[in-house]
mmCIF file of C-alpha atoms and ligand atoms in Angstrom:
data_model
loop_
_atom_site.group_PDB
_atom_site.id
_atom_site.type_symbol
_atom_site.label_atom_id
_atom_site.label_comp_id
_atom_site.label_asym_id
_atom_site.label_seq_id
_atom_site.Cartn_x
_atom_site.Cartn_y
_atom_site.Cartn_z
ATOM 1 C CA MET A 1 -0.467 0.186 0.059
ATOM 2 C CA ARG A 2 2.851 2.442 0.712
ATOM 3 C CA ASP A 3 3.998 1.658 -2.819
ATOM 4 C CA ILE A 4 0.451 2.974 -4.024
ATOM 5 C CA PHE A 5 0.607 5.864 -1.684
ATOM 6 C CA ASN A 6 3.707 6.950 -3.312
ATOM 7 C CA ALA A 7 2.766 6.091 -6.652
ATOM 8 C CA ILE A 8 -0.443 8.276 -6.346
ATOM 9 C CA GLN A 9 1.675 11.483 -4.763
ATOM 10 C CA LYS A 10 4.102 11.030 -7.808
ATOM 11 C CA SER A 11 1.430 11.201 -9.978
ATOM 12 C CA ALA A 12 -0.216 13.961 -8.623
ATOM 13 C CA ILE A 13 2.726 15.895 -8.452
ATOM 14 C CA ARG A 14 2.902 15.774 -12.790
ATOM 15 C CA ILE A 15 -0.409 16.335 -12.860
ATOM 16 C CA LYS A 16 -0.433 19.822 -11.092
ATOM 17 C CA GLU A 17 2.152 20.721 -13.582
ATOM 18 C CA ALA A 18 0.318 18.914 -16.532
ATOM 19 C CA ILE A 19 -2.718 21.617 -15.550
ATOM 20 C CA ASP A 20 -0.327 24.610 -14.728
ATOM 21 C CA VAL A 21 1.462 24.272 -18.345
ATOM 22 C CA LYS A 22 -0.649 22.505 -21.042
ATOM 23 C CA ASP A 23 -3.117 24.019 -23.460
ATOM 24 C CA ILE A 24 -6.207 22.131 -23.062
ATOM 25 C CA GLY A 25 -7.237 21.730 -26.228
ATOM 26 C CA TYR A 26 -10.430 18.555 -27.334
ATOM 27 C CA SER A 27 -9.093 15.625 -28.627
ATOM 28 C CA GLN A 28 -11.132 13.464 -31.416
ATOM 29 C CA GLN A 29 -11.981 10.864 -28.640
ATOM 30 C CA GLU A 30 -14.752 9.780 -27.125
ATOM 31 C CA ASN A 31 -14.214 8.077 -22.908
ATOM 32 C CA SER A 32 -16.733 5.469 -22.209
ATOM 33 C CA SER A 33 -19.469 7.788 -20.834
ATOM 34 C CA GLY A 34 -19.650 9.289 -23.740
ATOM 35 C CA GLU A 35 -17.975 12.692 -23.057
ATOM 36 C CA THR A 36 -15.643 14.053 -25.755
ATOM 37 C CA GLN A 37 -11.564 14.498 -23.839
ATOM 38 C CA LEU A 38 -9.248 16.575 -23.363
ATOM 39 C CA GLN A 39 -5.650 16.295 -24.342
ATOM 40 C CA LEU A 40 -5.221 16.781 -20.261
ATOM 41 C CA ASP A 41 -7.485 13.976 -19.583
ATOM 42 C CA ILE A 42 -5.664 11.431 -21.883
ATOM 43 C CA GLN A 43 -2.295 12.932 -20.841
ATOM 44 C CA CYS A 44 -2.905 12.468 -17.073
ATOM 45 C CA ASP A 45 -4.273 9.464 -17.430
ATOM 46 C CA MET A 46 -1.416 8.093 -19.104
ATOM 47 C CA ILE A 47 0.899 9.707 -16.187
ATOM 48 C CA ILE A 48 -1.032 7.604 -13.677
ATOM 49 C CA GLU A 49 -0.217 4.515 -15.689
ATOM 50 C CA GLU A 50 3.094 5.089 -15.601
ATOM 51 C CA GLU A 51 3.277 5.593 -12.457
ATOM 52 C CA PHE A 52 0.825 2.451 -11.571
ATOM 53 C CA SER A 53 3.351 0.391 -13.347
ATOM 54 C CA ASN A 54 6.494 0.574 -11.123
ATOM 55 C CA VAL A 55 4.627 -0.811 -8.401
ATOM 56 C CA THR A 56 4.153 -4.421 -8.732
ATOM 57 C CA SER A 57 1.734 -4.932 -6.041
ATOM 58 C CA VAL A 58 -0.941 -3.434 -8.711
ATOM 59 C CA HIS A 59 -2.613 -6.296 -10.543
ATOM 60 C CA THR A 60 -5.706 -4.318 -12.854
ATOM 61 C CA ILE A 61 -6.462 -0.487 -13.454
ATOM 62 C CA ALA A 62 -9.329 0.744 -14.793
ATOM 63 C CA SER A 63 -9.841 4.651 -15.677
ATOM 64 C CA GLU A 64 -12.488 6.679 -16.510
ATOM 65 C CA GLU A 65 -10.954 7.245 -19.530
ATOM 66 C CA LYS A 66 -9.822 3.973 -20.943
ATOM 67 C CA GLU A 67 -12.769 1.652 -22.496
ATOM 68 C CA HIS A 68 -11.422 -1.871 -20.796
ATOM 69 C CA ALA A 69 -9.410 -2.618 -17.460
ATOM 70 C CA GLN A 70 -6.286 -3.145 -17.921
ATOM 71 C CA LEU A 71 -3.747 -5.377 -16.597
ATOM 72 C CA MET A 72 -0.576 -4.185 -15.001
ATOM 73 C CA HIS A 73 1.199 -7.297 -12.811
ATOM 74 C CA ASN A 74 0.112 -10.765 -12.488
ATOM 75 C CA GLU A 75 1.230 -11.101 -9.536
ATOM 76 C CA GLY A 76 -0.374 -7.764 -7.685
ATOM 77 C CA LYS A 77 -3.521 -8.316 -5.980
ATOM 78 C CA TYR A 78 -4.601 -4.567 -5.452
ATOM 79 C CA PHE A 79 -7.503 -3.622 -8.287
ATOM 80 C CA ILE A 80 -7.460 0.356 -9.014
ATOM 81 C CA ALA A 81 -9.957 2.302 -10.253
ATOM 82 C CA TYR A 82 -9.280 6.299 -11.074
ATOM 83 C CA ASP A 83 -10.929 9.874 -12.662
ATOM 84 C CA PRO A 84 -7.356 10.928 -13.854
ATOM 85 C CA LEU A 85 -9.270 14.584 -14.172
ATOM 86 C CA ASP A 86 -12.760 15.142 -11.988
ATOM 87 C CA GLY A 87 -13.664 18.118 -13.290
ATOM 88 C CA SER A 88 -11.524 18.813 -16.383
ATOM 89 C CA SER A 89 -13.583 21.184 -18.316
ATOM 90 C CA LEU A 90 -13.401 23.173 -14.763
ATOM 91 C CA VAL A 91 -9.704 23.818 -15.604
ATOM 92 C CA ASP A 92 -9.969 26.708 -18.655
ATOM 93 C CA VAL A 93 -11.794 28.401 -15.881
ATOM 94 C CA ASN A 94 -9.159 28.351 -12.961
ATOM 95 C CA LEU A 95 -11.805 26.404 -10.925
ATOM 96 C CA SER A 96 -10.575 23.585 -8.715
ATOM 97 C CA VAL A 97 -10.179 20.300 -9.696
ATOM 98 C CA GLY A 98 -9.560 17.152 -9.427
ATOM 99 C CA SER A 99 -7.996 13.229 -9.203
ATOM 100 C CA ILE A 100 -10.004 10.272 -7.663
ATOM 101 C CA PHE A 101 -8.714 6.695 -6.710
ATOM 102 C CA GLY A 102 -10.531 4.085 -5.583
ATOM 103 C CA ILE A 103 -8.192 1.157 -4.433
ATOM 104 C CA TYR A 104 -9.459 -2.711 -3.770
ATOM 105 C CA GLU A 105 -7.835 -5.628 -3.031
ATOM 106 C CA GLY A 106 -8.475 -8.888 -5.095
ATOM 107 C CA ASP A 107 -11.019 -7.632 -7.639
ATOM 108 C CA PHE A 108 -13.122 -4.155 -8.556
ATOM 109 C CA GLY A 109 -16.293 -3.902 -5.781
ATOM 110 C CA SER A 110 -17.200 -1.881 -2.737
ATOM 111 C CA GLN A 111 -16.928 -4.830 -1.273
ATOM 112 C CA ASN A 112 -13.422 -5.661 -2.152
ATOM 113 C CA MET A 113 -12.679 -1.001 -1.157
ATOM 114 C CA VAL A 114 -9.977 -0.926 1.161
ATOM 115 C CA ALA A 115 -8.558 2.582 0.672
ATOM 116 C CA ALA A 116 -9.562 5.272 -1.156
ATOM 117 C CA CYS A 117 -8.093 8.641 -2.233
ATOM 118 C CA TYR A 118 -8.145 11.920 -3.432
ATOM 119 C CA VAL A 119 -6.055 14.936 -4.655
ATOM 120 C CA VAL A 120 -7.284 18.148 -5.160
ATOM 121 C CA TYR A 121 -5.543 20.953 -7.635
ATOM 122 C CA GLY A 122 -6.513 24.240 -6.701
ATOM 123 C CA PRO A 123 -5.036 27.121 -4.523
ATOM 124 C CA ARG A 124 -2.797 24.980 -2.977
ATOM 125 C CA VAL A 125 -2.634 20.698 -3.953
ATOM 126 C CA GLU A 126 -4.099 18.857 -1.251
ATOM 127 C CA MET A 127 -4.266 15.190 -0.676
ATOM 128 C CA VAL A 128 -6.622 12.895 1.396
ATOM 129 C CA PHE A 129 -5.997 9.275 2.288
ATOM 130 C CA ALA A 130 -8.580 7.034 3.783
ATOM 131 C CA GLU A 131 -7.908 3.831 5.207
ATOM 132 C CA ASN A 132 -8.650 3.259 8.417
ATOM 133 C CA LYS A 133 -8.993 6.581 9.184
ATOM 134 C CA THR A 134 -8.664 9.691 6.603
ATOM 135 C CA LYS A 135 -6.103 12.074 6.299
ATOM 136 C CA LEU A 136 -5.452 15.088 4.588
ATOM 137 C CA TYR A 137 -1.823 15.902 3.649
ATOM 138 C CA LEU A 138 -1.090 19.394 1.558
ATOM 139 C CA LEU A 139 1.978 19.596 -1.235
ATOM 140 C CA GLN A 140 4.631 21.596 0.551
ATOM 141 C CA ALA A 141 8.075 22.206 -1.631
ATOM 142 C CA GLY A 142 8.126 19.029 -3.656
ATOM 143 C CA ALA A 143 6.529 16.872 -0.998
ATOM 144 C CA PHE A 144 3.146 15.391 0.600
ATOM 145 C CA GLU A 145 3.348 16.946 4.517
ATOM 146 C CA PHE A 146 0.656 14.950 6.820
ATOM 147 C CA VAL A 147 -1.606 18.118 8.376
ATOM 148 C CA LYS A 148 -4.270 16.235 10.018
ATOM 149 C CA GLU A 149 -6.950 13.231 10.806
ATOM 150 C CA ILE A 150 -10.136 14.282 9.216
ATOM 151 C CA ARG A 151 -13.876 13.718 10.755
ATOM 152 C CA LEU A 152 -17.372 15.399 10.413
ATOM 153 C CA LYS A 153 -19.800 16.529 12.318
ATOM 154 C CA GLU A 154 -22.865 15.065 12.778
ATOM 155 C CA LYS A 155 -24.333 18.410 10.830
ATOM 156 C CA GLY A 156 -23.114 20.346 8.412
ATOM 157 C CA ASN A 157 -24.266 23.824 7.192
ATOM 158 C CA LEU A 158 -23.708 23.549 3.625
ATOM 159 C CA ASN A 159 -26.107 22.423 0.176
ATOM 160 C CA ALA A 160 -24.038 21.071 -2.611
ATOM 161 C CA PRO A 161 -26.975 19.652 -5.030
ATOM 162 C CA GLY A 162 -25.967 18.269 -8.346
ATOM 163 C CA GLY A 163 -27.832 18.257 -11.901
ATOM 164 C CA THR A 164 -29.821 20.162 -13.776
ATOM 165 C CA GLN A 165 -33.227 21.200 -11.501
ATOM 166 C CA GLN A 166 -35.221 21.253 -14.689
ATOM 167 C CA HIS A 167 -34.778 17.555 -14.342
ATOM 168 C CA TRP A 168 -34.908 16.771 -10.713
ATOM 169 C CA ALA A 169 -38.308 14.712 -9.500
ATOM 170 C CA PRO A 170 -40.564 17.230 -7.330
ATOM 171 C CA TYR A 171 -39.518 15.153 -4.142
ATOM 172 C CA HIS A 172 -35.614 15.592 -4.413
ATOM 173 C CA LYS A 173 -36.446 19.451 -5.071
ATOM 174 C CA GLU A 174 -38.016 19.344 -1.712
ATOM 175 C CA LEU A 175 -35.681 17.737 -0.389
ATOM 176 C CA VAL A 176 -32.816 20.329 -1.650
ATOM 177 C CA ASP A 177 -35.340 23.275 -0.825
ATOM 178 C CA SER A 178 -35.980 22.053 2.903
ATOM 179 C CA PHE A 179 -32.141 22.343 3.794
ATOM 180 C CA PHE A 180 -31.584 25.454 1.905
ATOM 181 C CA ALA A 181 -35.066 26.635 4.350
ATOM 182 C CA GLU A 182 -33.194 25.485 7.335
ATOM 183 C CA GLY A 183 -30.481 27.657 6.629
ATOM 184 C CA TYR A 184 -28.177 25.631 5.062
ATOM 185 C CA ARG A 185 -25.799 27.539 2.124
ATOM 186 C CA LEU A 186 -25.407 27.087 -1.433
ATOM 187 C CA ARG A 187 -21.621 25.428 -2.489
ATOM 188 C CA TYR A 188 -21.562 23.939 -5.709
ATOM 189 C CA SER A 189 -18.747 23.886 -8.453
ATOM 190 C CA GLY A 190 -19.388 21.144 -10.663
ATOM 191 C CA GLY A 191 -16.464 19.274 -9.690
ATOM 192 C CA MET A 192 -17.251 16.915 -6.788
ATOM 193 C CA VAL A 193 -14.161 16.849 -5.753
ATOM 194 C CA PRO A 194 -13.332 20.032 -4.661
ATOM 195 C CA ASP A 195 -17.316 20.224 -3.747
ATOM 196 C CA LEU A 196 -16.862 17.109 -1.484
ATOM 197 C CA HIS A 197 -13.783 18.307 -0.244
ATOM 198 C CA GLN A 198 -15.436 21.143 1.393
ATOM 199 C CA ILE A 199 -17.768 19.532 2.975
ATOM 200 C CA LEU A 200 -15.681 17.457 4.346
ATOM 201 C CA LEU A 201 -13.075 19.818 5.679
ATOM 202 C CA LYS A 202 -15.906 22.524 7.392
ATOM 203 C CA GLY A 203 -17.642 19.541 9.047
ATOM 204 C CA GLY A 204 -20.091 18.326 7.001
ATOM 205 C CA GLY A 205 -23.115 18.974 4.791
ATOM 206 C CA LEU A 206 -25.009 17.187 1.994
ATOM 207 C CA PHE A 207 -23.533 16.725 -1.393
ATOM 208 C CA SER A 208 -26.119 15.004 -3.764
ATOM 209 C CA TYR A 209 -26.349 13.589 -6.969
ATOM 210 C CA PRO A 210 -29.852 12.098 -8.049
ATOM 211 C CA GLY A 211 -31.598 9.893 -10.781
ATOM 212 C CA THR A 212 -33.522 12.063 -13.142
ATOM 213 C CA LEU A 213 -35.660 10.731 -16.103
ATOM 214 C CA ASP A 214 -32.752 11.584 -19.028
ATOM 215 C CA LYS A 215 -30.309 9.848 -16.150
ATOM 216 C CA PRO A 216 -32.453 7.252 -14.512
ATOM 217 C CA ASN A 217 -28.584 6.485 -12.323
ATOM 218 C CA GLY A 218 -27.423 9.684 -12.024
ATOM 219 C CA LYS A 219 -24.350 10.671 -13.866
ATOM 220 C CA LEU A 220 -21.261 9.464 -11.435
ATOM 221 C CA ARG A 221 -19.716 6.291 -11.579
ATOM 222 C CA LYS A 222 -18.504 3.365 -9.049
ATOM 223 C CA LEU A 223 -15.640 2.584 -9.425
ATOM 224 C CA PHE A 224 -13.701 5.768 -9.833
ATOM 225 C CA GLU A 225 -16.007 8.464 -8.487
ATOM 226 C CA VAL A 226 -18.575 7.113 -6.136
ATOM 227 C CA PHE A 227 -17.497 4.288 -4.415
ATOM 228 C CA PRO A 228 -13.947 6.309 -3.457
ATOM 229 C CA PHE A 229 -15.869 9.120 -1.742
ATOM 230 C CA ALA A 230 -18.436 6.836 -0.151
ATOM 231 C CA PHE A 231 -15.477 4.590 1.695
ATOM 232 C CA ILE A 232 -13.428 7.943 2.349
ATOM 233 C CA TYR A 233 -17.126 9.941 3.965
ATOM 234 C CA GLU A 234 -17.690 6.415 6.096
ATOM 235 C CA LYS A 235 -13.913 6.432 7.364
ATOM 236 C CA SER A 236 -14.808 10.001 8.679
ATOM 237 C CA GLY A 237 -17.761 9.196 10.570
ATOM 238 C CA GLY A 238 -20.053 10.790 7.331
ATOM 239 C CA ARG A 239 -22.641 8.454 5.658
ATOM 240 C CA ALA A 240 -22.395 7.573 1.502
ATOM 241 C CA ILE A 241 -26.078 5.980 0.426
ATOM 242 C CA ASP A 242 -28.513 5.858 -3.039
ATOM 243 C CA GLY A 243 -30.838 7.782 -1.478
ATOM 244 C CA LYS A 244 -32.668 4.211 -0.286
ATOM 245 C CA GLY A 245 -29.373 2.097 1.416
ATOM 246 C CA ASP A 246 -25.486 2.579 1.544
ATOM 247 C CA LEU A 247 -23.433 2.762 -1.477
ATOM 248 C CA MET A 248 -21.045 0.689 -0.516
ATOM 249 C CA LYS A 249 -23.049 -2.425 -0.760
ATOM 250 C CA LEU A 250 -23.840 -1.469 -4.271
ATOM 251 C CA PRO A 251 -23.061 -4.160 -6.931
ATOM 252 C CA HIS A 252 -21.285 -3.258 -10.304
ATOM 253 C CA ALA A 253 -21.608 -5.313 -13.061
ATOM 254 C CA ASN A 254 -19.682 -2.375 -15.539
ATOM 255 C CA ILE A 255 -16.703 -0.393 -14.665
ATOM 256 C CA HIS A 256 -18.329 2.862 -16.235
ATOM 257 C CA ASP A 257 -21.577 2.222 -14.067
ATOM 258 C CA THR A 258 -23.218 4.957 -12.189
ATOM 259 C CA ALA A 259 -24.635 5.672 -9.142
ATOM 260 C CA ILE A 260 -27.217 7.744 -7.536
ATOM 261 C CA CYS A 261 -25.564 9.241 -4.783
ATOM 262 C CA PHE A 262 -25.581 11.687 -1.836
ATOM 263 C CA PHE A 263 -22.727 11.874 0.884
ATOM 264 C CA GLY A 264 -23.373 14.161 4.058
ATOM 265 C CA SER A 265 -23.275 13.984 7.928
ATOM 266 C CA ASN A 266 -25.489 11.479 9.975
ATOM 267 C CA TYR A 267 -28.137 14.760 10.154
ATOM 268 C CA GLU A 268 -29.086 15.125 6.572
ATOM 269 C CA ILE A 269 -28.666 11.563 5.634
ATOM 270 C CA GLU A 270 -31.004 11.191 8.052
ATOM 271 C CA ARG A 271 -33.456 13.427 6.029
ATOM 272 C CA VAL A 272 -32.650 12.084 2.707
ATOM 273 C CA LYS A 273 -33.716 8.277 3.716
ATOM 274 C CA GLU A 274 -36.657 9.751 5.247
ATOM 275 C CA VAL A 275 -37.587 11.579 1.803
ATOM 276 C CA TYR A 276 -36.428 8.871 -0.124
ATOM 277 C CA ALA A 277 -38.052 5.766 1.890
ATOM 278 C CA GLN A 278 -41.892 7.728 1.387
ATOM 279 C CA GLN A 279 -41.077 6.628 -2.986
ATOM 280 C CA GLY A 280 -41.393 3.147 -2.788
HETATM 281 P P1 AHG B 301 -15.122 14.082 -14.611
HETATM 282 O O1 AHG B 301 -15.216 15.560 -14.857
HETATM 283 O O2 AHG B 301 -14.636 13.654 -14.523
HETATM 284 O O3 AHG B 301 -16.594 14.362 -16.303
HETATM 285 O O4 AHG B 301 -16.746 13.944 -13.857
HETATM 286 C C1 AHG B 301 -17.592 15.543 -13.379
HETATM 287 C C2 AHG B 301 -18.461 15.346 -12.930
HETATM 288 C C3 AHG B 301 -17.896 16.077 -11.135
HETATM 289 O O5 AHG B 301 -17.188 15.888 -10.883
HETATM 290 C C4 AHG B 301 -19.019 16.956 -10.909
HETATM 291 O O6 AHG B 301 -19.586 16.811 -9.967
HETATM 292 C C5 AHG B 301 -20.607 16.426 -12.185
HETATM 293 O O7 AHG B 301 -19.326 15.791 -12.831
HETATM 294 C C6 AHG B 301 -20.999 17.753 -12.068
HETATM 295 O O8 AHG B 301 -22.311 17.463 -13.289
HETATM 296 P P2 AHG B 301 -23.424 18.696 -13.231
HETATM 297 O O9 AHG B 301 -22.626 19.441 -14.184
HETATM 298 O O10 AHG B 301 -24.363 17.542 -14.218
HETATM 299 O O11 AHG B 301 -23.765 19.194 -12.107
HETATM 300 MN MN1 MN B 302 -15.417 12.977 -13.113
HETATM 301 MN MN1 MN B 303 -12.384 12.526 -15.315
#
């Protein structure tokens, strides 16, 4: 696991350099979710693949930018799913972006996750790594330094509602509005890494990405977006559900499968459960 932790750190430093210096033209290709890839998406994917190719404990990798999982080392035991550059369309407006990693043992799947990590590229580069506990690191003078352990409070005051409001179910809109009516404040950048990072570091709140008629299973992908953050929130004393049950109990059929998701502290997740339970 130490080797993986180091490879992620090396990747993060290289990705930060790529973000800073490269122009971000679109490529001619689409990824498996039908999104046109930026050259930067592809470049970040290659950086991570290269770093993991040096780590013999990594058996297989799966990436948002690769259609299929890819074998690295037959003798390895870890299966790593990653989103090389989450929120990449925000780079050209200079908002924060991130990389997300789900580390699974034996095979991909929520039940096999043993660690999760994300990196935020903002005014500063930070890394959050969760195994038994959730730990925050800051990139300083070329190295990641431990800052503190992260714990969520019982209740927060931030609300990050994802998706297109026009397509929300009426009960979902009522749920989101109920938090605003209670004094919660809107914090939504369109990048799940900084949005979820903010909620984690400010003590709590709710991030939601519902299902809609056009996207009944939401937008965010289980293996490299939803499960890693679900793991991190749970290890920080928060919760992560799909409206009804725990995200970390969900199966997946394909590496690019998506799930409806809610991440938050206890108080907010209880409310979501109450509202969604009434929908049958
Ligand atoms: P990606 O750039 O890797 O495709 O992911 C973007 C994701 C996520 O970061 C964010 O929370 C969500 O898309 C935003 O979607 P909406 O614009 O539909 O709210
Ligand atoms: Mn993403
Ligand atoms: Mn991405």
